[in-house]
Amino acid sequence: MTVLSSNDDDRTRYYSVIGEKNLTPLWEVLHSLVPAHPRPSIVPAIWNYSALRNIILRSGSLISASEAERRVLILENPGVRGHSRITQSLYAGFQLILPGEVAPAHRHSQSALRLVLDGEGAYTAVNGERTTMKRGDFIITPAMTWHDHGNTGDEPVVWLDGLDIPLVQSLDAGFAEKATVQTQIEERAEGEALRRYGKNMVPLDFFQSSSDPTPVFVYPYSQTRTALLELDGSAIDPWHGHAFRFVNPSTGASPMPTIGAFVRRLRSGFEARPYRSTDSAVFVCLEGEGTALIGEQKFSFSRGDVLVVPSWSVHQFRASSDAILFSFSDRPVQRVLGLWREEKLS
Ligand code: 1HN
């Protein structure tokens, strides 16, 4: 054939012919399928906890924890409303549990983390061991571990959930089941996991592979905070301040294979250098205040606030008082797949 080009009508007719055969032309979508750099649909955003606290507490009079199974308000990224996600790969929610309530035991292939934001007296049980939830505690429920929550105290407790729901959804690999009991039977005393695995040592015969989740399912904020404060006076990373990543102590890998977690302390007046990486991240301010410049947008954050930094967006934190920021992302997934990139700017 000698036809080198056709007019729009020819193409439209042709597209409808092939469309009926479940075919579509690559040349119309090539550049959005394979962009020169990430073009996230999610956008920078902030949820201001002090403005939301009363609204979250009001959900307590609408539905019980056991009726809801989990009484959670999902943080939906404004760029992708209706998709139950805070980033392309991660879900986040504010979960409320009132005194006397239980959230019944279940398990699923999605991995979850909790970051305790407000109130005292709740617990989470993971595979038969409870941990009392204190503000700032970072707790994990790895894939297919049984978990339930309860509040035996006298005040409402709120935490942030982070799950890899969209990631698992994109792989169509999700399973879930309910336990036959509401509350798991305690199989080990509280603190057992930390005593066995949380002292820079693991039991002599204990070995794991790099994709196994950590047997330490709680990273108490008292330890995290002390570790950060003890870095005072030592070298400060110009991009991250004093920063740690949380690890599985027996492998050095992330606590769970699909979600990485990090914490940083930014001293009052510290201005981080601009930075970007391919893992969209969720930041939570645990202490202090400051501003985040994300792309062209500036956000002021303080205690309890949740911020989203989209993939490959240049961002820069400034602390106006000593600040501690927790964050989580899909970085470990991107790293094992050879996809992760970062850029440190000056
Ligand atoms: C879940 O199991 C929890 O255990 C919270 O607290 C949020 C969202 C979707 C699916 C399972 C929890 C969840 C969830």
mmCIF file of C-alpha atoms and ligand atoms in Angstrom:
data_model
loop_
_atom_site.group_PDB
_atom_site.id
_atom_site.type_symbol
_atom_site.label_atom_id
_atom_site.label_comp_id
_atom_site.label_asym_id
_atom_site.label_seq_id
_atom_site.Cartn_x
_atom_site.Cartn_y
_atom_site.Cartn_z
ATOM 1 C CA MET A 1 0.000 0.000 0.000
ATOM 2 C CA THR A 2 1.167 3.548 -0.712
ATOM 3 C CA VAL A 3 -1.137 5.337 1.693
ATOM 4 C CA LEU A 4 1.104 7.347 4.056
ATOM 5 C CA SER A 5 -1.519 9.297 5.912
ATOM 6 C CA SER A 6 -5.254 9.315 6.316
ATOM 7 C CA ASN A 7 -7.670 12.014 7.409
ATOM 8 C CA ASP A 8 -9.383 12.230 10.798
ATOM 9 C CA ASP A 9 -12.578 10.680 9.492
ATOM 10 C CA ASP A 10 -10.702 7.631 8.214
ATOM 11 C CA ARG A 11 -9.051 7.229 11.584
ATOM 12 C CA THR A 12 -12.273 7.624 13.534
ATOM 13 C CA ARG A 13 -13.962 5.008 11.332
ATOM 14 C CA TYR A 14 -10.992 2.704 11.718
ATOM 15 C CA TYR A 15 -10.930 3.157 15.526
ATOM 16 C CA SER A 16 -14.573 2.154 15.730
ATOM 17 C CA VAL A 17 -13.906 -0.946 13.604
ATOM 18 C CA ILE A 18 -11.032 -2.091 15.795
ATOM 19 C CA GLY A 19 -12.852 -0.948 18.948
ATOM 20 C CA GLU A 20 -15.493 -3.590 18.306
ATOM 21 C CA LYS A 21 -12.697 -6.165 18.315
ATOM 22 C CA ASN A 22 -11.359 -4.928 21.667
ATOM 23 C CA LEU A 23 -8.389 -3.270 20.019
ATOM 24 C CA THR A 24 -7.175 0.309 20.397
ATOM 25 C CA PRO A 25 -4.284 2.231 18.788
ATOM 26 C CA LEU A 26 -1.141 2.599 20.866
ATOM 27 C CA TRP A 27 -0.141 5.796 19.068
ATOM 28 C CA GLU A 28 -3.008 7.688 20.706
ATOM 29 C CA VAL A 29 -1.843 6.798 24.233
ATOM 30 C CA LEU A 30 1.869 6.029 23.990
ATOM 31 C CA HIS A 31 3.074 9.163 25.747
ATOM 32 C CA SER A 32 0.674 8.881 28.638
ATOM 33 C CA LEU A 33 1.520 5.175 29.013
ATOM 34 C CA VAL A 34 5.261 5.840 29.043
ATOM 35 C CA PRO A 35 5.749 9.402 30.328
ATOM 36 C CA ALA A 36 9.174 11.036 30.355
ATOM 37 C CA HIS A 37 8.824 11.340 34.133
ATOM 38 C CA PRO A 38 6.144 10.470 36.709
ATOM 39 C CA ARG A 39 2.853 12.334 36.165
ATOM 40 C CA PRO A 40 0.942 11.529 39.331
ATOM 41 C CA SER A 41 -2.842 11.918 39.425
ATOM 42 C CA ILE A 42 -2.625 12.486 43.149
ATOM 43 C CA VAL A 43 -1.991 16.036 44.324
ATOM 44 C CA PRO A 44 -0.275 17.607 47.344
ATOM 45 C CA ALA A 45 -2.714 17.866 50.246
ATOM 46 C CA ILE A 46 -2.999 18.390 53.991
ATOM 47 C CA TRP A 47 -5.518 17.221 56.615
ATOM 48 C CA ASN A 48 -5.388 19.527 59.608
ATOM 49 C CA TYR A 49 -6.026 17.361 62.666
ATOM 50 C CA SER A 50 -7.120 20.103 65.068
ATOM 51 C CA ALA A 51 -9.790 21.206 62.565
ATOM 52 C CA LEU A 52 -10.920 17.604 62.008
ATOM 53 C CA ARG A 53 -10.875 16.232 65.555
ATOM 54 C CA ASN A 54 -14.488 17.116 66.408
ATOM 55 C CA ILE A 55 -15.714 15.900 63.028
ATOM 56 C CA ILE A 56 -13.967 12.557 63.551
ATOM 57 C CA LEU A 57 -15.431 12.254 67.077
ATOM 58 C CA ARG A 58 -18.937 12.875 65.679
ATOM 59 C CA SER A 59 -18.711 9.625 63.698
ATOM 60 C CA GLY A 60 -18.810 7.941 67.118
ATOM 61 C CA SER A 61 -22.506 8.763 67.516
ATOM 62 C CA LEU A 62 -23.449 7.605 64.005
ATOM 63 C CA ILE A 63 -22.217 4.033 64.009
ATOM 64 C CA SER A 64 -20.613 1.662 66.507
ATOM 65 C CA ALA A 65 -17.186 0.161 65.936
ATOM 66 C CA SER A 66 -18.638 -3.354 65.766
ATOM 67 C CA GLU A 67 -21.388 -2.397 63.287
ATOM 68 C CA ALA A 68 -18.857 -0.576 61.121
ATOM 69 C CA GLU A 69 -16.280 -3.373 61.664
ATOM 70 C CA ARG A 70 -13.797 -0.487 61.521
ATOM 71 C CA ARG A 71 -15.051 3.065 62.154
ATOM 72 C CA VAL A 72 -12.790 4.922 59.785
ATOM 73 C CA LEU A 73 -12.873 8.115 57.752
ATOM 74 C CA ILE A 74 -10.793 7.583 54.628
ATOM 75 C CA LEU A 75 -8.367 10.330 53.646
ATOM 76 C CA GLU A 76 -9.076 10.661 49.943
ATOM 77 C CA ASN A 77 -6.511 12.420 47.850
ATOM 78 C CA PRO A 78 -8.301 15.397 46.216
ATOM 79 C CA GLY A 79 -6.774 14.455 42.843
ATOM 80 C CA VAL A 80 -8.472 11.030 42.830
ATOM 81 C CA ARG A 81 -11.709 11.379 44.859
ATOM 82 C CA GLY A 82 -13.785 8.224 44.942
ATOM 83 C CA HIS A 83 -10.791 5.896 44.781
ATOM 84 C CA SER A 84 -10.262 5.354 48.539
ATOM 85 C CA ARG A 85 -6.598 6.246 48.395
ATOM 86 C CA ILE A 86 -4.218 8.870 49.673
ATOM 87 C CA THR A 87 -1.486 8.047 47.150
ATOM 88 C CA GLN A 88 -1.535 5.926 44.006
ATOM 89 C CA SER A 89 -0.564 2.819 45.999
ATOM 90 C CA LEU A 90 -1.635 3.522 49.581
ATOM 91 C CA TYR A 91 -4.792 3.975 51.607
ATOM 92 C CA ALA A 92 -5.031 6.025 54.811
ATOM 93 C CA GLY A 93 -7.825 6.493 57.334
ATOM 94 C CA PHE A 94 -8.586 8.098 60.693
ATOM 95 C CA GLN A 95 -9.891 5.326 62.939
ATOM 96 C CA LEU A 96 -11.934 6.120 66.044
ATOM 97 C CA ILE A 97 -12.586 3.706 68.902
ATOM 98 C CA LEU A 98 -14.634 4.749 71.917
ATOM 99 C CA PRO A 99 -14.302 3.504 75.499
ATOM 100 C CA GLY A 100 -15.695 -0.019 75.826
ATOM 101 C CA GLU A 101 -15.750 -0.712 72.095
ATOM 102 C CA VAL A 102 -14.070 -3.509 70.181
ATOM 103 C CA ALA A 103 -13.197 -3.725 66.498
ATOM 104 C CA PRO A 104 -13.595 -7.457 65.771
ATOM 105 C CA ALA A 105 -10.772 -9.794 64.793
ATOM 106 C CA HIS A 106 -10.128 -10.403 61.121
ATOM 107 C CA ARG A 107 -7.247 -10.828 58.728
ATOM 108 C CA HIS A 108 -6.475 -9.960 55.124
ATOM 109 C CA SER A 109 -3.666 -9.976 52.623
ATOM 110 C CA GLN A 110 -3.363 -6.185 52.779
ATOM 111 C CA SER A 111 -0.650 -4.997 55.171
ATOM 112 C CA ALA A 112 -1.524 -2.284 57.671
ATOM 113 C CA LEU A 113 0.209 0.205 59.902
ATOM 114 C CA ARG A 114 -1.219 2.373 62.667
ATOM 115 C CA LEU A 115 0.165 5.624 63.979
ATOM 116 C CA VAL A 116 -1.516 6.642 67.223
ATOM 117 C CA LEU A 117 -2.660 10.270 67.107
ATOM 118 C CA ASP A 118 -4.942 11.020 70.016
ATOM 119 C CA GLY A 119 -6.147 9.573 73.317
ATOM 120 C CA GLU A 120 -5.049 6.690 75.513
ATOM 121 C CA GLY A 121 -6.412 3.353 76.616
ATOM 122 C CA ALA A 122 -6.786 1.432 73.364
ATOM 123 C CA TYR A 123 -4.973 -1.707 72.368
ATOM 124 C CA THR A 124 -4.292 -3.649 69.197
ATOM 125 C CA ALA A 125 -3.808 -7.400 69.263
ATOM 126 C CA VAL A 126 -1.731 -8.993 66.492
ATOM 127 C CA ASN A 127 -1.607 -12.783 66.220
ATOM 128 C CA GLY A 128 -2.402 -13.274 69.897
ATOM 129 C CA GLU A 129 -0.307 -10.499 71.446
ATOM 130 C CA ARG A 130 -1.676 -7.169 72.610
ATOM 131 C CA THR A 131 0.021 -3.830 72.640
ATOM 132 C CA THR A 132 -1.314 -0.795 74.467
ATOM 133 C CA MET A 133 -1.465 2.109 72.035
ATOM 134 C CA LYS A 134 0.281 5.289 73.112
ATOM 135 C CA ARG A 135 0.448 8.506 71.148
ATOM 136 C CA GLY A 136 3.114 8.306 68.428
ATOM 137 C CA ASP A 137 3.406 4.510 68.609
ATOM 138 C CA PHE A 138 3.915 2.908 65.213
ATOM 139 C CA ILE A 139 2.250 -0.505 65.096
ATOM 140 C CA ILE A 140 2.025 -2.962 62.222
ATOM 141 C CA THR A 141 -0.345 -5.740 61.262
ATOM 142 C CA PRO A 142 1.451 -7.607 58.474
ATOM 143 C CA ALA A 143 -0.404 -9.435 55.695
ATOM 144 C CA MET A 144 -2.670 -12.258 56.940
ATOM 145 C CA THR A 145 -2.035 -11.619 60.641
ATOM 146 C CA TRP A 146 -5.135 -11.770 62.838
ATOM 147 C CA HIS A 147 -5.868 -8.401 64.404
ATOM 148 C CA ASP A 148 -8.482 -6.740 66.570
ATOM 149 C CA HIS A 149 -8.642 -3.517 68.522
ATOM 150 C CA GLY A 150 -10.333 -2.464 71.735
ATOM 151 C CA ASN A 151 -10.594 0.513 74.040
ATOM 152 C CA THR A 152 -10.481 -0.375 77.732
ATOM 153 C CA GLY A 153 -9.797 3.212 78.801
ATOM 154 C CA ASP A 154 -12.098 6.162 79.378
ATOM 155 C CA GLU A 155 -11.388 8.414 76.406
ATOM 156 C CA PRO A 156 -11.835 8.212 72.630
ATOM 157 C CA VAL A 157 -8.738 7.048 70.779
ATOM 158 C CA VAL A 158 -7.886 8.030 67.210
ATOM 159 C CA TRP A 159 -5.118 6.669 65.064
ATOM 160 C CA LEU A 160 -4.089 6.874 61.432
ATOM 161 C CA ASP A 161 -4.289 3.628 59.461
ATOM 162 C CA GLY A 162 -2.029 3.119 56.453
ATOM 163 C CA LEU A 163 -2.657 0.121 54.182
ATOM 164 C CA ASP A 164 -1.382 -1.065 50.813
ATOM 165 C CA ILE A 165 -4.988 -1.557 49.586
ATOM 166 C CA PRO A 166 -4.601 0.109 46.148
ATOM 167 C CA LEU A 167 -1.393 -1.810 45.496
ATOM 168 C CA VAL A 168 -2.982 -5.162 46.344
ATOM 169 C CA GLN A 169 -6.077 -4.139 44.339
ATOM 170 C CA SER A 170 -3.921 -3.428 41.276
ATOM 171 C CA LEU A 171 -2.561 -6.975 41.538
ATOM 172 C CA ASP A 172 -5.983 -8.544 42.266
ATOM 173 C CA ALA A 173 -4.374 -10.429 45.112
ATOM 174 C CA GLY A 174 -6.691 -9.619 48.030
ATOM 175 C CA PHE A 175 -8.177 -12.113 50.485
ATOM 176 C CA ALA A 176 -9.932 -11.468 53.792
ATOM 177 C CA GLU A 177 -11.654 -13.483 56.497
ATOM 178 C CA LYS A 178 -13.386 -12.862 59.802
ATOM 179 C CA ALA A 179 -12.370 -14.671 62.957
ATOM 180 C CA THR A 180 -14.922 -16.765 64.831
ATOM 181 C CA VAL A 181 -14.272 -14.676 67.953
ATOM 182 C CA GLN A 182 -14.556 -10.871 68.292
ATOM 183 C CA THR A 183 -11.470 -10.605 70.432
ATOM 184 C CA GLN A 184 -8.420 -12.840 70.090
ATOM 185 C CA ILE A 185 -7.354 -14.936 73.030
ATOM 186 C CA GLU A 186 -4.092 -13.621 74.453
ATOM 187 C CA GLU A 187 -1.404 -16.162 73.647
ATOM 188 C CA ARG A 188 1.569 -14.209 74.929
ATOM 189 C CA ALA A 189 1.989 -11.480 77.531
ATOM 190 C CA GLU A 190 2.157 -7.884 76.337
ATOM 191 C CA GLY A 191 5.717 -6.888 75.453
ATOM 192 C CA GLU A 192 6.871 -10.383 74.463
ATOM 193 C CA ALA A 193 7.720 -9.404 70.864
ATOM 194 C CA LEU A 194 9.880 -6.506 72.011
ATOM 195 C CA ARG A 195 11.588 -8.643 74.635
ATOM 196 C CA ARG A 196 12.432 -11.362 72.110
ATOM 197 C CA TYR A 197 13.169 -9.365 68.980
ATOM 198 C CA GLY A 198 13.446 -5.724 69.941
ATOM 199 C CA LYS A 199 16.840 -5.500 71.622
ATOM 200 C CA ASN A 200 19.149 -5.586 68.602
ATOM 201 C CA MET A 201 19.183 -9.362 68.968
ATOM 202 C CA VAL A 202 16.893 -12.134 67.817
ATOM 203 C CA PRO A 203 16.447 -15.665 69.156
ATOM 204 C CA LEU A 204 19.448 -17.823 68.240
ATOM 205 C CA ASP A 205 17.610 -20.030 65.786
ATOM 206 C CA PHE A 206 15.450 -17.324 64.248
ATOM 207 C CA PHE A 207 15.991 -16.580 60.557
ATOM 208 C CA GLN A 208 13.810 -14.776 58.046
ATOM 209 C CA SER A 209 13.933 -13.971 54.368
ATOM 210 C CA SER A 210 13.941 -10.372 53.200
ATOM 211 C CA SER A 211 10.213 -10.293 52.354
ATOM 212 C CA ASP A 212 9.097 -11.537 55.786
ATOM 213 C CA PRO A 213 7.496 -8.946 58.061
ATOM 214 C CA THR A 214 9.130 -8.013 61.317
ATOM 215 C CA PRO A 215 8.200 -10.039 64.407
ATOM 216 C CA VAL A 216 8.452 -6.729 66.302
ATOM 217 C CA PHE A 217 4.994 -5.339 65.619
ATOM 218 C CA VAL A 218 5.271 -2.195 67.729
ATOM 219 C CA TYR A 219 7.821 0.597 67.576
ATOM 220 C CA PRO A 220 7.023 2.553 70.746
ATOM 221 C CA TYR A 221 7.233 6.326 70.335
ATOM 222 C CA SER A 222 9.127 6.620 73.621
ATOM 223 C CA GLN A 223 12.007 4.678 71.977
ATOM 224 C CA THR A 224 11.759 6.460 68.633
ATOM 225 C CA ARG A 225 11.720 9.889 70.256
ATOM 226 C CA THR A 226 14.672 9.104 72.511
ATOM 227 C CA ALA A 227 16.656 7.813 69.523
ATOM 228 C CA LEU A 228 15.969 11.042 67.607
ATOM 229 C CA LEU A 229 16.792 13.331 70.533
ATOM 230 C CA GLU A 230 20.031 11.476 71.169
ATOM 231 C CA LEU A 231 21.181 12.511 67.675
ATOM 232 C CA ASP A 232 21.308 16.125 68.870
ATOM 233 C CA GLY A 233 24.787 17.433 68.203
ATOM 234 C CA SER A 234 25.598 14.779 65.595
ATOM 235 C CA ALA A 235 25.755 15.420 61.843
ATOM 236 C CA ILE A 236 22.489 16.601 60.308
ATOM 237 C CA ASP A 237 21.457 15.342 56.873
ATOM 238 C CA PRO A 238 20.824 18.550 54.876
ATOM 239 C CA TRP A 239 17.809 16.985 53.106
ATOM 240 C CA HIS A 240 16.231 14.961 55.906
ATOM 241 C CA GLY A 241 17.441 16.398 59.204
ATOM 242 C CA HIS A 242 18.017 13.720 61.833
ATOM 243 C CA ALA A 243 16.262 10.799 60.195
ATOM 244 C CA PHE A 244 15.766 7.064 60.579
ATOM 245 C CA ARG A 245 14.025 4.362 58.631
ATOM 246 C CA PHE A 246 12.206 1.690 60.619
ATOM 247 C CA VAL A 247 13.520 -1.837 60.044
ATOM 248 C CA ASN A 248 12.810 -5.460 60.694
ATOM 249 C CA PRO A 249 15.623 -6.100 63.181
ATOM 250 C CA SER A 250 16.231 -9.610 61.890
ATOM 251 C CA THR A 251 16.684 -8.664 58.210
ATOM 252 C CA GLY A 252 17.323 -4.922 58.031
ATOM 253 C CA ALA A 253 14.484 -4.698 55.488
ATOM 254 C CA SER A 254 11.371 -2.556 55.921
ATOM 255 C CA PRO A 255 8.962 -3.658 58.690
ATOM 256 C CA MET A 256 6.571 -4.999 56.027
ATOM 257 C CA PRO A 257 7.540 -5.745 52.416
ATOM 258 C CA THR A 258 5.080 -3.299 50.847
ATOM 259 C CA ILE A 259 5.254 -0.259 53.133
ATOM 260 C CA GLY A 260 8.328 1.636 54.297
ATOM 261 C CA ALA A 261 8.232 3.872 57.354
ATOM 262 C CA PHE A 262 10.520 6.696 58.350
ATOM 263 C CA VAL A 263 10.871 9.336 61.036
ATOM 264 C CA ARG A 264 12.775 12.599 61.140
ATOM 265 C CA ARG A 265 13.431 15.386 63.604
ATOM 266 C CA LEU A 266 13.830 18.909 62.296
ATOM 267 C CA ARG A 267 15.233 21.327 64.853
ATOM 268 C CA SER A 268 13.569 24.715 65.193
ATOM 269 C CA GLY A 269 14.771 26.956 62.357
ATOM 270 C CA PHE A 270 16.039 24.046 60.233
ATOM 271 C CA GLU A 271 15.391 24.444 56.533
ATOM 272 C CA ALA A 272 15.794 21.215 54.584
ATOM 273 C CA ARG A 273 17.214 21.314 51.075
ATOM 274 C CA PRO A 274 14.761 20.510 48.271
ATOM 275 C CA TYR A 275 14.320 16.829 47.528
ATOM 276 C CA ARG A 276 12.230 14.481 45.430
ATOM 277 C CA SER A 277 11.818 10.739 45.043
ATOM 278 C CA THR A 278 9.545 8.429 43.105
ATOM 279 C CA ASP A 279 7.695 7.163 46.184
ATOM 280 C CA SER A 280 4.689 9.361 46.975
ATOM 281 C CA ALA A 281 4.770 9.785 50.735
ATOM 282 C CA VAL A 282 2.366 10.406 53.598
ATOM 283 C CA PHE A 283 3.814 12.562 56.384
ATOM 284 C CA VAL A 284 2.378 12.919 59.879
ATOM 285 C CA CYS A 285 3.499 15.676 62.219
ATOM 286 C CA LEU A 286 3.898 14.189 65.684
ATOM 287 C CA GLU A 287 5.424 17.245 67.334
ATOM 288 C CA GLY A 288 6.211 20.857 66.566
ATOM 289 C CA GLU A 289 5.298 22.904 63.562
ATOM 290 C CA GLY A 290 6.584 24.234 60.309
ATOM 291 C CA THR A 291 5.920 24.537 56.621
ATOM 292 C CA ALA A 292 6.220 22.230 53.664
ATOM 293 C CA LEU A 293 6.745 23.602 50.189
ATOM 294 C CA ILE A 294 5.463 20.916 47.795
ATOM 295 C CA GLY A 295 5.902 21.940 44.182
ATOM 296 C CA GLU A 296 4.547 25.496 44.167
ATOM 297 C CA GLN A 297 2.206 24.971 47.103
ATOM 298 C CA LYS A 298 3.004 25.914 50.677
ATOM 299 C CA PHE A 299 1.390 24.116 53.618
ATOM 300 C CA SER A 300 1.684 25.004 57.306
ATOM 301 C CA PHE A 301 1.640 21.954 59.513
ATOM 302 C CA SER A 302 1.377 21.321 63.222
ATOM 303 C CA ARG A 303 0.766 18.438 65.599
ATOM 304 C CA GLY A 304 -1.454 15.685 64.173
ATOM 305 C CA ASP A 305 -1.537 16.998 60.610
ATOM 306 C CA VAL A 306 -1.253 14.587 57.675
ATOM 307 C CA LEU A 307 0.435 15.698 54.432
ATOM 308 C CA VAL A 308 0.871 14.046 51.053
ATOM 309 C CA VAL A 309 3.866 14.542 48.807
ATOM 310 C CA PRO A 310 3.227 13.111 45.314
ATOM 311 C CA SER A 311 5.830 11.123 43.411
ATOM 312 C CA TRP A 312 8.683 13.172 41.970
ATOM 313 C CA SER A 313 7.376 16.468 43.456
ATOM 314 C CA VAL A 314 10.151 18.676 44.710
ATOM 315 C CA HIS A 315 9.517 19.390 48.362
ATOM 316 C CA GLN A 316 11.197 21.162 51.189
ATOM 317 C CA PHE A 317 10.438 21.188 54.913
ATOM 318 C CA ARG A 318 11.020 24.046 57.323
ATOM 319 C CA ALA A 319 10.573 23.771 61.074
ATOM 320 C CA SER A 320 9.456 26.805 63.061
ATOM 321 C CA SER A 321 9.675 24.801 66.309
ATOM 322 C CA ASP A 322 11.382 21.444 66.987
ATOM 323 C CA ALA A 323 9.379 19.056 64.805
ATOM 324 C CA ILE A 324 9.099 15.279 64.515
ATOM 325 C CA LEU A 325 7.601 13.890 61.305
ATOM 326 C CA PHE A 326 6.662 10.265 60.721
ATOM 327 C CA SER A 327 6.211 9.136 57.114
ATOM 328 C CA PHE A 328 5.328 6.071 55.084
ATOM 329 C CA SER A 329 5.424 5.123 51.420
ATOM 330 C CA ASP A 330 5.751 2.250 48.954
ATOM 331 C CA ARG A 331 9.532 2.769 48.753
ATOM 332 C CA PRO A 332 10.448 -0.867 49.560
ATOM 333 C CA VAL A 333 8.312 -2.087 46.648
ATOM 334 C CA GLN A 334 9.926 0.352 44.259
ATOM 335 C CA ARG A 335 13.387 -0.557 45.522
ATOM 336 C CA VAL A 336 13.044 -4.300 45.013
ATOM 337 C CA LEU A 337 11.568 -3.699 41.556
ATOM 338 C CA GLY A 338 14.461 -1.414 40.614
ATOM 339 C CA LEU A 339 12.096 1.555 40.138
ATOM 340 C CA TRP A 340 13.043 3.828 42.998
ATOM 341 C CA ARG A 341 14.829 7.102 42.212
ATOM 342 C CA GLU A 342 15.647 10.132 44.280
ATOM 343 C CA GLU A 343 17.105 13.545 43.559
ATOM 344 C CA LYS A 344 18.813 15.708 46.121
ATOM 345 C CA LEU A 345 18.689 19.336 45.019
ATOM 346 C CA SER A 346 20.544 22.282 46.459
HETATM 347 C C1 1HN B 1 -8.586 -2.831 58.580
HETATM 348 O O1 1HN B 1 -8.435 -4.125 58.855
HETATM 349 C C2 1HN B 1 -8.347 -1.876 59.555
HETATM 350 O O2 1HN B 1 -7.745 -3.485 61.175
HETATM 351 C C3 1HN B 1 -8.474 -0.550 59.259
HETATM 352 O O3 1HN B 1 -8.025 -1.478 61.822
HETATM 353 C C4 1HN B 1 -8.815 -0.136 58.012
HETATM 354 C C5 1HN B 1 -9.469 -0.666 55.757
HETATM 355 C C6 1HN B 1 -9.761 -1.591 54.801
HETATM 356 C C7 1HN B 1 -9.638 -2.927 55.051
HETATM 357 C C8 1HN B 1 -9.239 -3.360 56.281
HETATM 358 C C9 1HN B 1 -8.007 -2.327 60.946
HETATM 359 C C10 1HN B 1 -9.082 -1.079 57.017
HETATM 360 C C11 1HN B 1 -8.960 -2.439 57.287
#
